[in-house]
Coordinates of C-alpha atoms in Angstrom, one line a residue:
M1 CA 83.8 126.2 36.0
L2 CA 83.9 130.1 36.3
R3 CA 80.3 132.1 35.3
P4 CA 81.6 134.9 32.5
R5 CA 83.4 133.8 29.7
R6 CA 87.4 134.9 29.5
L7 CA 89.4 136.4 26.5
S8 CA 91.1 133.4 26.3
L9 CA 94.8 133.5 24.5
A10 CA 93.7 132.8 20.9
G11 CA 97.3 133.3 19.1
L12 CA 98.8 131.7 21.9
A13 CA 101.1 130.1 19.9
L14 CA 101.4 126.1 21.4
A15 CA 103.6 123.8 19.1
T16 CA 101.7 121.3 17.0
A17 CA 100.9 117.5 18.4
A18 CA 104.5 115.7 19.2
A19 CA 105.0 112.6 16.0
G20 CA 105.8 109.2 17.1
L21 CA 102.7 108.0 19.2
T22 CA 100.4 104.7 18.2
L23 CA 97.3 105.6 17.8
L24 CA 94.2 103.1 18.0
P25 CA 91.5 102.5 14.6
A26 CA 89.2 104.3 14.9
S27 CA 86.8 101.4 14.6
A28 CA 88.2 100.2 18.4
Q29 CA 85.0 101.1 20.5
A30 CA 84.6 101.8 24.4
A31 CA 82.6 99.2 27.0
P32 CA 80.7 101.4 29.1
G33 CA 83.1 101.1 31.8
G34 CA 85.9 103.3 30.0
H35 CA 88.8 100.2 28.5
A36 CA 88.4 100.5 24.8
T37 CA 87.5 95.8 23.7
A38 CA 88.9 96.1 19.7
A39 CA 92.7 97.0 21.5
A40 CA 94.8 98.8 24.4
A41 CA 95.1 102.0 25.0
P42 CA 98.7 103.4 23.3
A43 CA 101.7 101.9 24.6
A44 CA 103.0 104.7 28.5
A45 CA 106.2 105.0 29.7
A46 CA 105.7 102.6 32.2
T47 CA 102.7 100.3 32.4
V48 CA 99.6 102.8 33.4
P49 CA 97.7 101.4 36.6
D50 CA 94.0 101.6 36.4
I51 CA 92.0 104.4 38.8
D52 CA 89.6 103.0 40.5
V53 CA 86.5 105.2 39.6
S54 CA 84.6 103.7 43.7
R55 CA 87.3 105.6 44.5
V56 CA 87.7 108.2 43.1
Q57 CA 83.6 108.7 44.0
A58 CA 84.6 107.7 48.1
H59 CA 86.6 110.9 47.8
L60 CA 82.7 112.7 46.0
T61 CA 81.4 110.9 48.5
E62 CA 83.5 112.7 50.9
L63 CA 82.9 116.5 49.6
N64 CA 78.9 116.2 49.2
A65 CA 79.0 115.3 53.0
I66 CA 82.0 118.1 53.9
A67 CA 79.0 120.6 51.9
S68 CA 75.7 119.0 53.8
R69 CA 78.1 120.1 57.2
N70 CA 78.6 123.3 56.6
G71 CA 75.1 125.1 55.1
G72 CA 75.6 122.7 51.9
N73 CA 78.3 124.6 49.6
R74 CA 82.3 124.3 49.5
R75 CA 82.7 128.3 48.3
S76 CA 86.5 128.7 49.0
T77 CA 85.5 131.8 52.0
T78 CA 83.7 128.9 54.0
Q79 CA 84.1 125.8 56.7
G80 CA 82.8 123.8 53.4
Y81 CA 86.4 124.7 51.2
R82 CA 88.3 124.4 54.3
D83 CA 87.7 121.0 55.6
S84 CA 87.9 119.7 52.3
V85 CA 91.7 121.6 51.7
A86 CA 91.8 119.4 55.2
Y87 CA 90.8 116.4 53.3
V88 CA 93.0 115.8 50.7
K89 CA 95.2 117.4 52.6
G90 CA 95.9 114.9 54.7
K91 CA 95.4 112.0 52.2
L92 CA 98.1 113.8 50.5
Q93 CA 100.9 113.6 53.4
A94 CA 99.9 110.0 54.6
A95 CA 101.2 108.9 51.1
G96 CA 103.9 111.2 51.6
Y97 CA 103.7 114.4 49.6
T98 CA 105.6 117.4 49.9
V99 CA 101.9 120.0 51.1
T100 CA 102.3 122.9 50.9
E101 CA 99.2 125.1 51.7
Q102 CA 99.6 128.6 50.3
A103 CA 97.7 131.9 51.0
C104 CA 96.2 134.1 48.5
T105 CA 97.9 137.4 49.0
S106 CA 96.5 139.5 46.9
G107 CA 94.0 139.7 44.3
C108 CA 90.8 136.6 46.3
T109 CA 87.9 137.6 47.4
S110 CA 89.0 138.5 51.2
G111 CA 88.9 135.5 53.7
A112 CA 89.3 133.0 50.6
G113 CA 90.4 129.9 51.7
P114 CA 94.1 128.8 50.5
N115 CA 95.9 126.8 47.3
L116 CA 96.6 123.1 47.9
I117 CA 99.8 122.4 46.2
A118 CA 101.4 119.2 46.4
E119 CA 104.8 117.7 44.7
W120 CA 106.0 114.5 44.1
P121 CA 109.9 114.7 45.6
Q122 CA 111.1 111.9 42.9
G123 CA 112.3 113.1 39.0
D124 CA 114.2 115.8 37.7
A125 CA 113.4 119.3 39.0
S126 CA 114.4 121.4 35.8
K127 CA 110.8 119.5 34.3
V128 CA 108.1 119.3 36.0
Y129 CA 104.4 118.9 34.6
M130 CA 101.5 120.3 37.1
F131 CA 98.0 119.2 37.2
G132 CA 95.6 121.9 38.7
S133 CA 91.6 121.9 39.5
H134 CA 89.5 124.3 41.5
L135 CA 88.3 123.4 45.5
D136 CA 86.4 125.3 46.0
S137 CA 82.1 125.6 44.9
V138 CA 79.4 127.7 44.1
S139 CA 77.4 129.0 47.4
A140 CA 73.8 128.0 45.6
G141 CA 76.0 124.2 46.1
P142 CA 77.5 121.5 46.6
G143 CA 80.4 121.8 43.6
I144 CA 80.5 117.5 42.9
N145 CA 80.1 117.7 39.2
D146 CA 81.8 121.6 39.5
N147 CA 85.3 120.4 41.0
G148 CA 84.5 118.0 42.8
S149 CA 84.8 115.7 39.7
G150 CA 88.1 117.5 38.8
S151 CA 89.6 117.8 42.1
A152 CA 88.1 113.6 43.9
T153 CA 90.5 113.0 39.9
L154 CA 93.4 114.0 41.1
L155 CA 94.1 113.1 44.6
E156 CA 92.8 109.6 43.6
V157 CA 95.2 109.8 39.9
A158 CA 98.0 111.3 43.2
L159 CA 97.2 108.4 46.0
K160 CA 97.8 106.4 42.8
L161 CA 101.2 107.0 41.9
A162 CA 102.7 107.6 45.4
E163 CA 101.1 103.7 46.3
T164 CA 103.3 102.5 43.0
K165 CA 106.7 104.6 42.8
P166 CA 107.8 103.5 39.0
S167 CA 110.7 105.6 38.6
M168 CA 110.5 109.2 37.5
A169 CA 111.8 111.2 34.6
A170 CA 110.5 114.8 35.4
R171 CA 108.6 116.3 38.2
V172 CA 104.8 115.8 38.8
R173 CA 103.4 119.5 41.3
F174 CA 99.0 118.7 41.8
G175 CA 97.7 121.9 43.2
W176 CA 93.8 122.3 44.2
W177 CA 92.9 126.6 44.0
T178 CA 91.0 128.4 46.3
D179 CA 88.4 131.0 44.8
E180 CA 87.9 130.1 41.1
E181 CA 84.3 130.5 41.5
Q182 CA 85.0 133.7 41.9
G183 CA 87.6 134.7 39.5
L184 CA 90.3 132.5 38.6
N185 CA 92.1 134.1 41.8
G186 CA 94.0 131.8 43.3
S187 CA 95.2 130.3 39.9
D188 CA 96.7 133.7 38.9
F189 CA 97.8 134.3 42.1
Y190 CA 100.3 130.6 42.2
A191 CA 100.8 131.2 38.4
R192 CA 101.7 135.7 39.2
S193 CA 104.5 134.1 42.3
L194 CA 106.3 132.3 39.9
T195 CA 109.8 133.0 39.5
S196 CA 111.0 133.5 35.6
A197 CA 113.1 130.5 36.4
Q198 CA 109.6 128.5 38.3
R199 CA 107.4 129.3 35.1
T200 CA 110.3 127.8 32.5
A201 CA 110.8 124.6 34.9
I202 CA 106.7 123.9 34.1
K203 CA 107.4 122.2 30.5
A204 CA 102.8 121.6 30.5
Y205 CA 100.1 122.3 33.0
Y206 CA 97.0 120.8 32.5
N207 CA 93.4 121.5 33.8
F208 CA 90.0 119.7 35.0
D209 CA 87.0 121.4 35.4
M210 CA 83.9 119.6 35.5
V211 CA 84.7 115.8 33.8
A212 CA 81.7 114.1 34.5
S213 CA 78.9 116.0 33.9
P214 CA 75.5 114.4 33.9
N215 CA 75.2 114.7 29.4
G216 CA 79.0 115.2 29.0
G217 CA 80.8 115.2 25.7
Y218 CA 84.4 114.8 25.5
F219 CA 86.3 117.7 25.0
I220 CA 90.6 118.2 25.5
N221 CA 91.9 122.5 25.5
H222 CA 93.7 123.2 22.4
I223 CA 93.2 119.7 21.3
T224 CA 96.1 119.7 18.8
S225 CA 98.7 121.0 20.6
A226 CA 101.7 118.5 22.3
A227 CA 100.6 119.1 26.2
A228 CA 97.7 117.6 24.1
A229 CA 98.5 114.8 22.6
P230 CA 98.8 111.9 25.0
M231 CA 95.1 113.6 26.4
K232 CA 94.0 113.3 22.8
A233 CA 95.9 109.0 22.3
Y234 CA 94.3 108.5 25.4
W235 CA 90.7 109.2 24.5
D236 CA 91.0 108.6 20.6
S237 CA 91.9 104.6 22.1
L238 CA 88.2 105.0 23.4
N239 CA 86.8 105.6 19.8
L240 CA 85.2 108.7 21.8
Q241 CA 86.6 111.4 19.2
P242 CA 86.1 114.6 21.2
E243 CA 86.4 117.7 20.3
E244 CA 87.9 121.2 21.4
N245 CA 87.2 122.3 24.2
T246 CA 85.7 125.9 22.5
E247 CA 82.8 126.3 25.8
G248 CA 85.6 126.7 28.2
A249 CA 88.1 128.4 26.5
G250 CA 89.9 130.9 29.5
R251 CA 86.9 130.0 31.6
S252 CA 88.7 128.0 34.3
D253 CA 92.3 128.3 35.8
D254 CA 95.3 126.5 32.5
Y255 CA 94.3 130.7 31.9
S256 CA 96.3 131.5 34.1
F257 CA 99.5 129.3 33.1
E258 CA 98.9 130.9 29.6
N259 CA 99.0 134.1 30.4
Y260 CA 102.1 133.3 31.3
G261 CA 103.2 131.6 28.1
I262 CA 103.4 128.2 29.6
P263 CA 101.8 125.5 27.2
T264 CA 98.1 124.4 28.8
S265 CA 96.0 121.1 28.2
G266 CA 92.8 119.3 30.3
Y267 CA 90.1 117.1 29.8
A268 CA 86.2 118.9 30.7
M269 CA 82.7 117.3 29.6
G270 CA 80.8 121.2 29.4
A271 CA 78.9 123.4 31.7
S272 CA 75.9 125.1 30.6
A273 CA 76.0 124.5 27.0
R274 CA 74.0 122.1 24.7
K275 CA 74.6 119.0 22.9
T276 CA 74.1 119.1 19.1
S277 CA 72.6 116.5 17.6
A278 CA 75.7 115.9 16.1
Q279 CA 77.4 115.3 19.6
A280 CA 74.6 112.9 20.7
A281 CA 75.1 110.3 17.7
K282 CA 78.1 109.8 18.7
W283 CA 78.0 110.4 22.6
G284 CA 74.7 109.3 23.6
G285 CA 72.9 111.8 25.9
T286 CA 70.2 114.2 25.3
A287 CA 70.7 116.7 22.3
G288 CA 68.9 120.3 22.8
A289 CA 69.7 119.8 26.5
A290 CA 72.9 120.7 28.7
Y291 CA 76.0 119.3 28.5
D292 CA 74.7 119.4 33.2
G293 CA 71.4 120.5 34.3
C294 CA 72.7 120.6 37.5
Y295 CA 75.5 123.3 36.2
H296 CA 75.4 126.0 39.8
S297 CA 72.7 124.5 41.6
S298 CA 71.8 122.6 44.2
C299 CA 71.1 119.3 42.7
D300 CA 75.1 119.2 41.4
T301 CA 75.7 116.5 43.9
T302 CA 76.7 112.8 44.2
A303 CA 73.7 112.2 42.3
N304 CA 75.0 114.5 39.6
I305 CA 78.2 112.3 38.1
N306 CA 78.2 110.5 35.1
A307 CA 81.2 107.6 36.4
T308 CA 81.6 106.4 32.6
G309 CA 82.8 109.6 31.5
L310 CA 84.9 109.6 35.4
N311 CA 86.1 106.5 34.6
R312 CA 87.7 107.3 31.2
S313 CA 88.9 110.3 32.5
A314 CA 90.7 109.9 35.5
D315 CA 92.3 106.7 33.3
G316 CA 92.7 109.6 30.8
V317 CA 95.1 111.8 33.2
A318 CA 96.6 108.8 34.3
Y319 CA 98.1 107.9 31.4
T320 CA 98.8 111.9 30.4
L321 CA 100.5 111.4 34.0
W322 CA 103.1 108.2 33.3
K323 CA 103.5 109.7 29.4
Q324 CA 105.3 112.6 30.5
A325 CA 107.0 111.8 33.9
V326 CA 107.2 108.9 34.2
A327 CA 111.0 106.5 32.3
D328 CA 110.2 104.8 29.3
T329 CA 112.1 101.9 31.2
A330 CA 113.7 101.7 34.3
P331 CA 117.8 103.2 35.2
T332 CA 120.4 101.1 33.0
N333 CA 122.1 101.4 37.0
D334 CA 119.4 101.7 39.6
F335 CA 120.2 101.3 43.6
S336 CA 118.5 101.3 47.0
V337 CA 118.7 103.0 50.0
S338 CA 117.4 102.2 53.7
A339 CA 118.0 102.5 56.9
S340 CA 118.3 100.4 59.8
P341 CA 117.4 101.0 62.7
A342 CA 114.9 103.1 61.1
T343 CA 113.8 104.5 64.2
G344 CA 115.7 106.4 67.3
S345 CA 115.0 108.3 70.2
T346 CA 117.4 110.8 72.3
D347 CA 117.5 113.2 75.1
P348 CA 117.9 116.5 74.1
G349 CA 122.3 118.1 73.9
T350 CA 123.1 114.1 72.6
S351 CA 123.0 112.4 69.2
L352 CA 122.3 108.3 68.3
T353 CA 124.0 107.3 64.6
T354 CA 122.2 104.6 61.8
T355 CA 123.4 102.7 59.3
V356 CA 122.1 104.7 55.7
S357 CA 122.6 101.1 53.2
T358 CA 122.7 101.1 49.2
A359 CA 122.8 98.6 47.1
T360 CA 123.3 98.1 43.0
T361 CA 119.6 96.6 42.4
S362 CA 120.2 96.4 37.8
G363 CA 123.5 97.0 36.0
S364 CA 126.1 99.0 37.3
A365 CA 127.5 100.4 40.6
Q366 CA 127.8 104.1 40.9
T367 CA 128.2 107.1 42.8
V368 CA 125.5 107.7 45.7
T369 CA 125.4 111.3 47.1
L370 CA 123.8 111.1 50.4
S371 CA 121.7 114.3 52.1
A372 CA 118.0 114.5 54.4
S373 CA 115.9 116.9 54.7
G374 CA 113.2 117.2 57.6
A375 CA 114.8 117.8 59.9
P376 CA 113.7 121.0 62.2
S377 CA 115.9 124.0 63.7
G378 CA 118.6 122.9 66.1
V379 CA 118.9 118.5 64.8
T380 CA 121.9 118.2 62.3
V381 CA 122.1 114.7 60.6
S382 CA 126.1 114.3 59.1
F383 CA 127.2 111.2 57.1
S384 CA 130.4 109.5 57.2
P385 CA 131.3 109.5 54.1
A386 CA 128.9 111.9 52.3
S387 CA 129.0 109.5 49.1
V388 CA 129.6 105.7 48.7
T389 CA 129.6 103.9 45.9
S390 CA 125.7 102.1 46.0
G391 CA 126.6 98.3 47.9
A392 CA 128.4 99.9 50.4
S393 CA 127.5 101.5 53.2
S394 CA 127.2 105.1 55.2
T395 CA 126.5 106.3 59.1
A396 CA 124.6 108.5 60.1
T397 CA 124.4 111.0 62.6
V398 CA 121.9 112.6 63.9
S399 CA 122.6 115.3 66.7
V400 CA 120.2 117.2 68.9
G401 CA 120.7 120.5 70.3
S402 CA 120.1 121.0 73.4
S403 CA 116.9 123.8 73.6
V404 CA 115.2 121.3 71.2
P405 CA 111.6 120.6 72.1
P406 CA 110.5 116.9 72.7
G407 CA 108.7 115.8 70.5
T408 CA 108.7 113.0 66.9
Y409 CA 110.4 114.0 63.8
P410 CA 109.9 112.8 60.4
L411 CA 113.4 112.9 58.4
T412 CA 113.5 111.3 54.8
I413 CA 116.7 110.6 54.2
T414 CA 117.5 111.1 50.2
G415 CA 120.4 109.7 47.7
T416 CA 121.3 111.1 44.5
G417 CA 123.1 109.1 42.4
T418 CA 125.7 109.7 39.1
G419 CA 121.9 110.6 36.8
T420 CA 118.6 112.2 38.2
T421 CA 117.5 109.0 39.8
T422 CA 117.6 109.8 43.6
H423 CA 115.7 107.5 45.9
T424 CA 114.6 107.8 49.6
A425 CA 114.3 106.1 53.1
S426 CA 112.4 107.6 56.3
Y427 CA 113.8 107.9 59.9
T428 CA 111.8 109.0 63.5
L429 CA 114.1 110.4 65.0
T430 CA 111.6 111.0 68.9
V431 CA 113.8 113.7 71.5
K432 CA 112.7 113.3 74.5
G433 CA 112.3 115.2 77.8
A434 CA 114.9 116.0 79.8
G435 CA 115.4 113.2 82.5
G436 CA 113.2 112.9 85.2
C437 CA 109.4 112.8 85.3
T438 CA 108.1 116.2 84.0
A439 CA 104.5 116.7 83.3
S440 CA 103.5 117.3 79.8
Q441 CA 101.1 117.1 77.4
A442 CA 101.3 114.9 74.1
V443 CA 98.5 115.6 71.5
S444 CA 98.8 118.7 69.6
N445 CA 95.7 120.5 68.4
G446 CA 94.4 118.4 70.6
G447 CA 90.9 121.3 70.6
F448 CA 91.1 121.0 66.6
E449 CA 90.9 125.0 67.0
S450 CA 94.1 125.4 65.1
G451 CA 93.2 124.1 61.7
T452 CA 93.9 120.0 61.1
S453 CA 97.2 119.5 61.7
P454 CA 99.1 116.8 63.2
W455 CA 95.3 115.0 62.5
T456 CA 95.9 112.7 59.6
G457 CA 92.2 110.9 58.2
D458 CA 88.7 111.8 57.4
T459 CA 89.9 115.7 58.5
G460 CA 87.0 117.4 56.9
A461 CA 85.3 115.9 59.8
I462 CA 86.6 118.5 61.9
G463 CA 85.0 122.3 62.0
T464 CA 82.3 124.1 62.9
F465 CA 78.9 122.7 62.1
S466 CA 75.6 123.3 61.9
G467 CA 74.4 121.1 64.6
Q468 CA 77.0 120.3 67.1
S469 CA 78.5 122.1 69.0
A470 CA 82.5 122.9 70.9
H471 CA 82.7 121.8 74.9
S472 CA 85.1 124.3 74.4
G473 CA 86.6 127.1 71.8
T474 CA 84.2 126.6 69.0
R475 CA 85.6 123.4 66.6
Y476 CA 85.9 119.8 67.4
A477 CA 85.9 116.3 65.2
W478 CA 82.5 114.9 64.0
L479 CA 82.5 111.7 63.5
A480 CA 79.8 110.1 61.3
G481 CA 75.6 111.5 61.7
Y482 CA 74.7 110.5 58.0
G483 CA 72.1 107.8 58.5
Y484 CA 74.1 105.1 55.7
A485 CA 77.1 102.6 56.6
A486 CA 79.5 105.1 56.4
T487 CA 83.3 105.2 58.9
D488 CA 85.5 108.7 59.6
T489 CA 88.5 108.0 60.9
V490 CA 90.9 110.8 62.4
G491 CA 94.2 110.1 64.2
Q492 CA 98.0 111.1 64.9
T493 CA 101.3 110.2 66.3
V494 CA 102.3 111.0 69.7
T495 CA 105.1 109.7 71.9
V496 CA 104.3 109.3 74.6
P497 CA 107.4 111.0 77.1
S498 CA 109.6 108.3 79.2
G499 CA 110.7 108.8 82.4
C500 CA 107.0 108.5 84.4
T501 CA 104.6 107.3 85.8
R502 CA 102.0 107.5 84.3
A503 CA 99.8 108.5 81.1
T504 CA 96.0 108.8 81.2
L505 CA 94.1 110.1 77.8
K506 CA 91.4 112.3 78.5
Y507 CA 88.4 113.3 76.2
W508 CA 85.0 114.8 75.9
L509 CA 82.0 113.4 74.0
H510 CA 79.0 113.7 73.0
A511 CA 76.7 111.6 70.7
D512 CA 73.3 111.6 70.4
T513 CA 71.0 108.6 67.9
A514 CA 68.0 108.6 66.2
E515 CA 68.7 104.5 67.0
S516 CA 66.9 103.6 70.2
G517 CA 66.9 101.0 72.5
T518 CA 70.5 99.3 73.7
T519 CA 71.2 97.3 70.6
A520 CA 74.8 98.9 69.5
Y521 CA 73.7 99.6 65.8
D522 CA 76.9 101.8 65.5
T523 CA 79.9 102.2 67.5
F524 CA 82.7 104.6 68.1
Q525 CA 86.4 103.4 69.2
V526 CA 89.1 104.4 70.9
K527 CA 92.6 102.8 68.7
V528 CA 96.1 102.5 69.5
D529 CA 98.1 101.4 66.9
G530 CA 95.8 99.1 65.8
T531 CA 94.2 97.7 68.4
V532 CA 90.9 98.7 69.7
K533 CA 90.7 100.7 74.0
Q534 CA 87.6 101.5 74.8
T535 CA 84.0 101.5 72.7
Y536 CA 80.8 103.3 73.1
S537 CA 77.8 102.9 70.9
N538 CA 75.0 104.6 70.0
A539 CA 73.2 102.7 73.1
D540 CA 75.7 106.2 75.0
A541 CA 74.0 109.1 74.1
A542 CA 73.1 111.4 76.3
T543 CA 72.5 115.0 76.4
G544 CA 75.7 117.0 76.4
Y545 CA 79.4 116.4 77.0
T546 CA 80.9 113.1 79.0
E547 CA 84.2 113.0 80.1
R548 CA 86.0 110.0 78.8
T549 CA 89.2 107.7 80.0
L550 CA 91.5 105.8 79.0
D551 CA 95.0 104.6 81.5
L552 CA 98.1 104.6 78.0
S553 CA 101.0 103.9 81.0
Q554 CA 102.3 100.5 79.2
Y555 CA 102.5 102.8 76.6
L556 CA 105.5 104.9 78.3
G557 CA 108.3 106.1 76.4
R558 CA 107.2 105.1 72.8
Q559 CA 105.7 106.4 69.9
I560 CA 102.4 105.4 69.5
T561 CA 99.3 105.9 66.6
L562 CA 96.0 107.1 68.4
T563 CA 92.8 107.4 66.5
F564 CA 88.7 108.2 66.6
T565 CA 86.2 106.1 64.6
A566 CA 83.3 106.3 64.0
T567 CA 81.0 103.5 62.2
E568 CA 77.4 103.8 61.0
D569 CA 74.8 101.0 59.8
S570 CA 72.8 100.9 56.6
S571 CA 69.9 103.5 58.7
L572 CA 69.4 106.0 61.5
Q573 CA 72.5 108.4 62.4
T574 CA 74.5 108.4 65.8
S575 CA 77.1 111.0 65.4
F576 CA 79.6 110.9 67.9
V577 CA 81.7 114.8 68.6
V578 CA 85.3 114.1 70.0
D579 CA 86.5 117.4 71.3
D580 CA 89.4 119.2 74.2
V581 CA 91.9 115.8 73.5
T582 CA 94.8 115.7 76.0
L583 CA 97.5 112.8 76.3
T584 CA 99.1 113.5 79.9
T585 CA 102.1 112.2 82.2
S586 CA 102.7 111.7 85.1

């Protein structure tokens, strides 16, 4: 949360609370875990999943570790912030989101990292509900309540949406903002960059800034507005008696959207303001003490988290998302889309085909129009026929131009029904090298110098950190090294070119440890498609880097997922540092 209060739009007209919500009686009591005991939460558009607070806390643990590896904070201009972006981005990409890093090219502090925008590619694109939080911290500390709590909550809600894949009535977009602590700069840049039509499409923006304050209260932005209605309904179902968020008015990223007339709301649990006696009587906690005694301080760590409040906030966010954007019921007429085969490999200058099948899953058959996205320059996808009646099939022809470079390209085939319903199928295209054996290198960004892409997993481990150094360049992947039970994994999917006789993985590994003796307490493993191919341990610790090699010739002509995984036991650290990874064919 930003330090100085900014003028809020007191005159902004927001609609009154929507009618027709069925609320629980005020006598319903909340259990310690954050769920009503007297009755269930109000009915939502579809069954709302429970958000596992332990998973939210796991994200907070990673954000805290990122700060620890980067001088103790995640300020917007630091590697700690950029590694936070990489961690969130990796999780979202793996879940199927359309993810964009938006550089803040005006109005932000010099050197500030990007905004991160993620959209779930289902639902009516003319109706967007947006959920946001700032991802940066102040320089004084790691910023785990302010605002790791909001960021981790949104990440886990986004992952749950991808996991459950409900039928969508509207689009859902998530934003993690840069440079909030320096003046709401990242969100202001985003909102300012939108066209008038894009702003109109956003039906409400929800902001989450400090949702786990240790001595917190339960506050809602614009509590009587239509946008706030589902948020208030959920907390009312727990008999929390929420109040207007007066302390946070105009002080967080919702203000950037208010400035352009976009309805806003959001949860907060308080910052440096002090809890009143009346609030302590209904919420518990200490009257006269700050909601967060570690606000903007070095003690804002994972120890500064109110798990009960975090749980209630996360479940309320999920309820709001489902109420606003998930279809009330499955479409009366619905269908499915699949592609077989789901992968294909070919040379430049050739083409291949796959059969796109549709089926009527409920109601009557309907017309399904087919399209494809994700194809690189030089690759086209055509359908014959371009539209089918659900239950019928189409042939998709993937044409690869002669200049398309070798590589693996994920494509998305989309079927759009007669209404707004869409369904997708995945197809993976592999473009091989031109005949014979041409020596090549299959791993991308093996020196970690170009950010984190295309590495996935715990990409917050990639960067430059105090206490370790690169084999070459300035960046590397530092796995484990915590001194407590933990696992870090980074990996990428690669295609091992065909036409050669040998494929060799090489990488430089440095291990240092506080363990002693030859017993393997902490391990480092190289895996291919989940199968362990090499294992090293704390017993292999040595000064400097050692080059390691692994024969992968058995995978020639195949697409594989290559991962590096470090696992520590409950005490005494072992750090495994990886750099300069190559997979060459000859």
